[in-house]
Amino acid sequence: MRSRIRFAVRIFALALLAVMTASPLAFSQESEAAQFLTALIKIDTSNPPGNEASAAEYLKGILEKEGIQAQIYEGKKRPLLLLAHLDVVGVERSKWTVDPFAAMIKDGYIYGRGSIDDKGMVAANLEVFLRLHREKVPLDRDVIFLAEAGEEGTPRFGIEYMIAEHWDQIDSEFALNEGGTALMENGKLKYMGVATTEKVPRGMTLMAHGTSGHGSIPRLDNPVVHLSAAVAKLGSWQTPMRLNETTKLLFERLANLSEPKLANALRNLHDESSQKLLASEHPELYSKLRTSIVPTIIKGGFRSNVIPAEAEATLDVRALPDEDIDRLVAQMKELVNDPAIEIRRVAENNRPFNPPSPVSSEMFAALEHAQQKLFPASVTLPDMLTGATDGAELRAKGVKVYGIAAPKTADDERRVHGNDERMPLAGLDQFVEYIDAATREVAVAK
Ligand SMILES: [Zn+2]
């Protein structure tokens, strides 16, 4: 299901058009033109940002003094897209303590599948959207509300469809999307994580080929042995570390919030001891440093006394946003160094490479200001997600996408895609205020 409401078109950039209807102006002397030029030079229209409005106003004044009607045409800033998805993942009903589809309210929480992921954001976006509409707030840019389908595994029915078929309706400068982390600890917001980019899934399989035979006769080309060795090498390979603008700033700011041991590791990422600490105790941070190769499935053989002709392993590869996949596969081949092993790429569930949305943008600044207003003691951390969202498709189209979230505890966060998913009612209301403040800062006419 797709719905899209768009409203209140307004303003920016401009052109000045004057139509001369009757007797032409007597621009008889060079000195008058020289005066015009002098005045125009004195109005600084360095682009960016241009500020052409003052120069246009000057021209309008001159023309009107001469009795010529002049009109200033203001274009508009490109829209802001408020994005969220309507589909949810399934439930293991027997593991829930409440009906996952009853939206039961208990102890300050609203329980239900999708309460956080992502109907909470649908509801918050809708509330902000309606407020702007009801208050008839004049806007510098369109605000587009998009509640989309297919995020949880079938983006071709959701964001891919919208981009392919209705791009002109959602083409935006900025988008707010799921994917942030607003961590509450002891009733206080520890940090507001804003996702500017994400790793991209690039699934692969390893195929080992050999000769089948009797299990009583060892063979050098036993595919189970070859596959195991390849999986062990790739699964323990520390791929090259590479930071981008977002992760650099993330680790810098996160160090200031962390206990001494972790802070030290984050400030000295090139040390082997730091790498070890992150790999063993903070795998979610370790994954942000590099492309990760994680073996998830091994298949091979069917009887205990038969050597199979083939064995296969599945690798969940999550590439950094600037990864060169051909080069990565070449490095993997070199590391495996075994002609019996074939590396195959899986096209399924791939998302486009998405360059990080800048932390220097008007939208990121507005989100930081909203955090400072609502949670002055906290801090905003730019983040690179290790998982995937529809933000990737939009970034690949040039939209600056920022992933945000409602304030909640780590326990609430763990329930996403799990059992007893729940949204704190207070967190939902704070989320509305956060989106509201940031939206107004970038969209309301100044
Ligand atoms: Zn989601």
XYZ file of C-alpha atoms and ligand atoms in Angstrom:
447
model
C 0.000 0.000 0.000
C 1.355 3.379 -0.947
C 0.055 6.702 0.062
C 1.481 10.062 -0.607
C 0.203 13.435 0.372
C 1.969 16.540 -0.668
C 1.176 20.070 0.295
C 1.946 23.737 0.534
C 4.262 24.573 -2.243
C 6.628 27.442 -1.699
C 9.537 29.384 -2.506
C 13.150 29.965 -3.180
C 15.645 30.715 -5.969
C 14.378 33.217 -8.403
C 14.058 34.900 -11.689
C 13.006 38.400 -12.417
C 10.751 39.050 -15.344
C 9.719 42.432 -16.527
C 7.626 43.098 -19.584
C 7.986 46.421 -21.225
C 4.672 47.380 -22.718
C 4.875 50.986 -23.776
C 7.509 53.652 -24.313
C 10.990 52.265 -23.766
C 13.210 53.670 -21.075
C 15.675 56.271 -22.145
C 18.894 54.410 -21.235
C 20.734 57.120 -23.079
C 23.914 57.537 -21.144
C 26.658 55.098 -20.416
C 26.991 56.658 -17.015
C 23.547 55.373 -16.037
C 24.482 51.832 -17.039
C 27.677 52.282 -15.124
C 25.582 53.285 -12.104
C 23.476 50.169 -12.454
C 26.583 48.037 -12.700
C 28.110 49.722 -9.691
C 25.012 49.070 -7.610
C 24.816 45.462 -8.746
C 28.439 44.799 -7.911
C 27.888 46.172 -4.429
C 25.191 43.589 -3.779
C 27.153 40.459 -2.981
C 25.599 37.572 -4.868
C 28.452 35.110 -4.420
C 27.097 31.689 -5.221
C 26.648 29.685 -3.064
C 24.384 30.788 -1.535
C 23.772 33.480 -4.161
C 21.338 35.690 -2.229
C 20.108 36.953 -5.586
C 16.922 38.269 -3.961
C 18.553 41.595 -2.966
C 19.797 42.181 -6.495
C 16.364 41.321 -7.890
C 14.729 43.733 -5.448
C 17.105 46.466 -6.608
C 16.180 45.889 -10.240
C 12.490 45.791 -9.394
C 12.823 49.155 -7.653
C 14.509 50.755 -10.662
C 11.961 49.355 -13.085
C 8.974 50.337 -11.016
C 10.259 53.867 -10.651
C 10.104 54.010 -14.430
C 6.537 52.692 -14.414
C 7.466 49.197 -15.604
C 5.804 46.344 -13.817
C 8.259 43.746 -12.587
C 7.623 40.433 -10.976
C 10.024 38.431 -8.875
C 9.549 34.708 -9.306
C 10.730 32.624 -6.439
C 11.319 28.963 -7.003
C 11.444 26.599 -4.095
C 13.829 24.450 -2.149
C 13.639 20.754 -2.967
C 11.277 18.761 -0.753
C 11.730 16.957 2.536
C 10.467 13.373 2.512
C 9.115 11.886 5.738
C 9.527 8.179 5.098
C 8.399 5.126 7.048
C 7.268 1.614 6.201
C 3.958 -0.086 6.906
C 4.986 -3.724 6.645
C 6.224 -5.601 9.709
C 8.065 -8.878 10.233
C 6.102 -11.911 11.392
C 5.702 -13.090 14.978
C 6.298 -16.233 16.982
C 2.941 -15.830 18.650
C 3.574 -18.417 21.386
C 6.589 -16.430 22.646
C 4.643 -13.206 23.162
C 3.113 -12.447 26.547
C 0.482 -10.222 24.899
C -1.446 -10.327 21.630
C 1.037 -8.865 19.092
C -1.764 -7.225 17.139
C -3.903 -5.870 19.976
C -1.829 -2.734 20.714
C -2.191 -3.287 24.445
C -1.088 -0.396 26.640
C 0.735 -1.439 29.812
C 3.187 0.322 32.162
C 3.735 3.277 29.851
C 4.261 1.147 26.773
C 2.204 0.297 23.729
C 2.863 -3.333 22.794
C 2.654 -4.774 19.329
C 4.499 -5.919 16.256
C 5.658 -2.835 14.424
C 5.201 -0.537 17.413
C 8.843 0.473 16.894
C 9.659 -0.979 13.472
C 8.233 1.003 11.801
C 4.639 1.974 12.558
C 5.902 4.185 15.387
C 7.602 6.364 12.787
C 4.578 6.247 10.484
C 2.483 7.607 13.367
C 5.028 10.244 14.385
C 5.517 11.440 10.791
C 1.753 11.629 10.328
C 1.349 13.722 13.465
C 4.016 16.220 12.361
C 2.559 16.345 8.861
C -0.938 17.076 10.158
C 0.322 19.752 12.544
C 1.944 21.647 9.661
C -1.244 21.317 7.665
C -3.581 22.377 10.489
C -1.441 25.363 11.407
C -1.240 26.315 7.716
C 2.458 26.884 8.210
C 4.046 28.610 5.191
C 6.811 26.409 3.816
C 10.017 26.956 1.890
C 9.876 23.428 0.588
C 7.311 20.695 0.090
C 6.986 18.186 2.864
C 6.080 14.760 1.510
C 4.600 12.042 3.692
C 5.331 8.574 2.348
C 4.156 5.394 4.055
C 5.573 2.609 1.945
C 5.384 -1.141 1.562
C 7.929 -3.897 1.228
C 10.797 -2.736 3.431
C 11.198 -6.040 5.257
C 12.649 -8.015 2.404
C 10.603 -7.055 -0.662
C 11.692 -3.505 -1.554
C 10.693 -4.087 -5.185
C 7.097 -3.598 -4.022
C 8.025 -0.540 -1.992
C 10.873 1.904 -2.419
C 12.110 0.392 -5.695
C 8.624 0.669 -7.175
C 8.272 4.290 -6.048
C 11.670 5.207 -7.474
C 11.040 3.409 -10.764
C 7.443 4.541 -11.309
C 6.877 7.730 -9.310
C 10.264 9.289 -8.811
C 9.020 12.755 -9.745
C 6.576 12.577 -6.820
C 9.172 11.765 -4.155
C 12.354 13.373 -5.513
C 13.663 15.278 -2.488
C 16.708 17.013 -1.129
C 16.355 15.381 2.277
C 14.595 12.401 3.776
C 14.029 11.291 7.343
C 13.852 7.523 7.698
C 14.133 4.750 10.282
C 17.574 3.600 11.345
C 18.605 5.845 14.215
C 19.376 4.895 17.799
C 18.143 7.121 20.604
C 19.461 5.300 23.637
C 17.837 5.904 27.013
C 19.812 4.970 30.119
C 18.504 5.572 33.636
C 15.771 7.824 32.297
C 18.192 10.011 30.340
C 19.088 10.100 26.667
C 22.682 8.889 26.370
C 22.947 9.806 22.706
C 20.922 10.388 19.577
C 22.357 8.273 16.781
C 21.554 9.593 13.309
C 22.313 7.205 10.459
C 23.902 8.860 7.436
C 24.784 5.704 5.540
C 24.702 1.933 5.773
C 26.705 -1.090 4.802
C 25.401 -2.942 1.778
C 24.591 -6.653 1.746
C 26.582 -8.499 -0.902
C 25.790 -12.158 -0.296
C 28.199 -14.832 -1.577
C 28.482 -18.590 -1.582
C 31.552 -20.766 -1.533
C 31.339 -23.939 -3.619
C 33.837 -26.743 -3.108
C 34.078 -29.343 -5.837
C 35.713 -32.781 -5.442
C 35.227 -36.452 -6.178
C 32.632 -38.493 -4.362
C 33.599 -41.808 -2.834
C 33.529 -44.188 0.100
C 34.019 -42.630 3.496
C 36.520 -45.377 4.376
C 38.980 -44.040 1.779
C 40.324 -40.537 2.466
C 40.617 -38.345 -0.600
C 42.765 -35.242 -1.001
C 39.982 -33.441 -2.869
C 37.276 -34.065 -0.239
C 35.093 -30.943 -0.681
C 34.106 -30.927 3.003
C 37.749 -30.495 3.991
C 38.431 -27.838 1.335
C 35.295 -25.935 2.206
C 36.027 -26.010 5.942
C 39.487 -24.583 5.396
C 38.134 -21.813 3.142
C 35.365 -20.922 5.589
C 37.861 -20.792 8.451
C 40.190 -18.478 6.518
C 37.492 -16.083 5.331
C 35.538 -16.134 8.579
C 38.573 -15.099 10.602
C 40.012 -12.657 8.068
C 40.342 -9.162 9.430
C 39.488 -7.182 6.310
C 41.172 -3.771 5.932
C 39.848 -1.054 8.247
C 38.507 2.039 6.514
C 36.740 4.991 8.114
C 34.565 7.569 6.399
C 33.391 11.023 7.477
C 30.551 9.524 9.506
C 32.447 6.776 11.312
C 35.372 9.100 12.076
C 33.056 11.535 13.830
C 31.092 8.694 15.431
C 34.151 7.147 17.091
C 35.482 10.531 18.122
C 32.222 11.479 19.868
C 31.519 7.991 21.186
C 34.937 7.927 22.867
C 33.835 10.896 24.969
C 30.838 8.920 26.228
C 32.620 5.632 26.878
C 34.332 4.003 29.840
C 38.146 4.418 29.771
C 39.026 1.053 28.218
C 36.642 1.458 25.290
C 37.416 5.175 24.951
C 41.106 4.362 24.632
C 40.419 1.729 21.991
C 38.234 4.134 20.009
C 40.960 6.779 20.081
C 43.653 4.301 18.998
C 41.895 2.217 16.418
C 45.099 1.243 14.637
C 46.423 -0.609 17.690
C 46.072 -4.368 17.539
C 44.804 -4.423 21.126
C 41.988 -2.029 20.170
C 40.969 -4.256 17.294
C 40.927 -7.273 19.610
C 38.839 -5.488 22.207
C 36.280 -4.337 19.666
C 36.113 -7.737 17.961
C 35.553 -9.569 21.234
C 33.477 -7.134 23.291
C 31.928 -4.675 20.833
C 31.286 -6.594 17.598
C 28.669 -4.022 16.532
C 31.393 -1.347 16.523
C 33.988 -3.659 14.970
C 31.607 -4.173 12.062
C 31.500 -0.419 11.406
C 35.256 -0.414 10.768
C 35.324 -2.705 7.794
C 33.569 -4.882 5.278
C 32.526 -8.003 7.175
C 32.448 -11.582 5.936
C 30.309 -13.802 8.127
C 29.757 -17.499 7.304
C 26.147 -18.363 8.158
C 25.276 -21.693 6.491
C 27.321 -24.814 5.662
C 25.857 -27.574 3.553
C 27.606 -30.745 2.416
C 27.144 -34.479 2.512
C 24.138 -36.698 3.149
C 25.485 -39.948 4.672
C 28.154 -40.551 7.237
C 30.026 -43.027 4.992
C 29.873 -41.098 1.712
C 32.228 -38.325 0.618
C 30.038 -35.856 -1.302
C 31.050 -34.376 -4.645
C 30.195 -30.867 -3.496
C 29.874 -28.735 -0.407
C 28.583 -25.209 -0.095
C 28.819 -22.360 2.408
C 26.847 -19.121 2.573
C 28.632 -15.898 3.466
C 26.793 -12.815 4.692
C 29.041 -10.108 3.273
C 28.290 -6.545 4.389
C 30.340 -4.119 2.365
C 31.452 -0.640 3.354
C 29.658 2.035 1.293
C 32.795 2.605 -0.802
C 33.833 -1.034 -1.223
C 35.213 -2.266 -4.529
C 33.567 -5.679 -4.710
C 35.671 -7.003 -7.606
C 38.801 -6.203 -5.665
C 37.337 -7.751 -2.512
C 36.516 -11.013 -4.319
C 40.024 -11.071 -5.798
C 41.475 -10.677 -2.288
C 39.208 -13.445 -0.987
C 40.382 -15.788 -3.757
C 43.982 -15.026 -2.962
C 43.419 -15.706 0.719
C 41.586 -18.994 0.095
C 44.242 -19.967 -2.430
C 42.484 -23.174 -3.451
C 41.397 -23.983 -7.036
C 38.744 -26.363 -5.655
C 36.865 -23.412 -4.191
C 34.640 -21.229 -6.296
C 33.293 -17.917 -4.967
C 29.844 -17.065 -6.309
C 28.040 -13.790 -5.839
C 24.392 -13.841 -4.905
C 22.277 -11.088 -6.410
C 19.403 -11.527 -3.940
C 18.722 -8.813 -1.347
C 21.470 -6.568 -2.642
C 20.999 -2.897 -1.956
C 22.693 -0.104 -3.869
C 25.928 1.431 -2.673
C 25.002 4.598 -0.840
C 27.499 7.378 -0.252
C 27.215 8.825 3.277
C 24.831 11.758 3.527
C 26.891 14.718 4.755
C 27.060 15.645 8.434
C 27.509 19.252 7.259
C 24.009 19.528 5.755
C 21.150 21.771 6.843
C 19.136 18.659 7.753
C 21.821 17.127 9.968
C 22.255 20.492 11.701
C 18.493 20.704 12.233
C 18.466 17.243 13.810
C 21.326 18.253 16.086
C 19.453 21.420 17.071
C 16.305 19.397 17.779
C 18.310 17.065 20.017
C 19.885 20.022 21.825
C 16.464 21.544 22.374
C 14.803 18.364 23.663
C 17.799 16.686 25.309
C 20.313 19.434 26.075
C 22.547 17.130 28.123
C 22.905 14.650 25.294
C 24.802 14.535 22.012
C 24.119 13.553 18.399
C 26.240 10.785 16.934
C 26.367 10.266 13.182
C 26.131 6.566 12.471
C 26.694 4.000 9.768
C 24.221 1.127 10.041
C 25.514 -2.403 9.654
C 22.019 -3.494 8.627
C 20.034 -2.316 5.625
C 17.097 0.051 5.143
C 15.323 1.738 2.235
C 17.563 4.730 2.884
C 20.162 3.069 0.642
C 17.975 3.305 -2.458
C 17.223 6.972 -1.838
C 20.848 7.897 -1.148
C 21.814 6.160 -4.364
C 19.391 8.578 -6.094
C 21.109 11.569 -4.501
C 18.723 12.207 -1.587
C 20.405 13.077 1.701
C 18.821 10.550 4.047
C 19.041 10.570 7.822
C 17.956 7.603 9.921
C 16.381 8.521 13.249
C 14.517 6.797 16.067
C 12.286 7.280 19.088
C 14.067 7.414 22.470
C 14.045 3.982 24.084
C 16.150 1.674 26.251
C 18.496 -1.052 25.036
C 15.915 -3.563 26.287
C 13.217 -1.975 24.123
C 15.628 -2.005 21.181
C 16.336 -5.740 21.568
C 12.649 -6.512 21.114
C 12.619 -5.145 17.553
C 12.003 -8.134 15.228
C 11.788 -10.177 18.453
C 9.091 -10.864 21.017
C 7.026 -8.354 22.986
C 8.054 -5.424 20.777
C 6.921 -2.232 22.488
C 7.094 1.531 22.076
C 7.415 3.715 25.175
C 4.555 6.231 25.041
C 6.852 8.984 26.297
C 9.419 8.061 23.641
C 6.802 8.278 20.905
C 5.795 11.776 22.011
C 9.442 12.879 22.189
C 9.957 11.419 18.719
C 7.102 13.575 17.399
C 8.656 16.701 18.939
C 12.070 15.781 17.532
C 10.786 15.283 13.978
C 8.600 18.370 14.340
C 11.479 20.633 15.386
C 13.863 19.369 12.696
C 11.189 19.517 9.986
C 10.243 23.077 10.863
C 13.864 24.197 10.842
C 14.460 23.044 7.272
C 10.996 23.518 5.779
C 9.209 26.474 7.359
C 9.491 29.724 5.405
C 12.027 32.080 6.973
Zn 12.133 -1.191 9.673
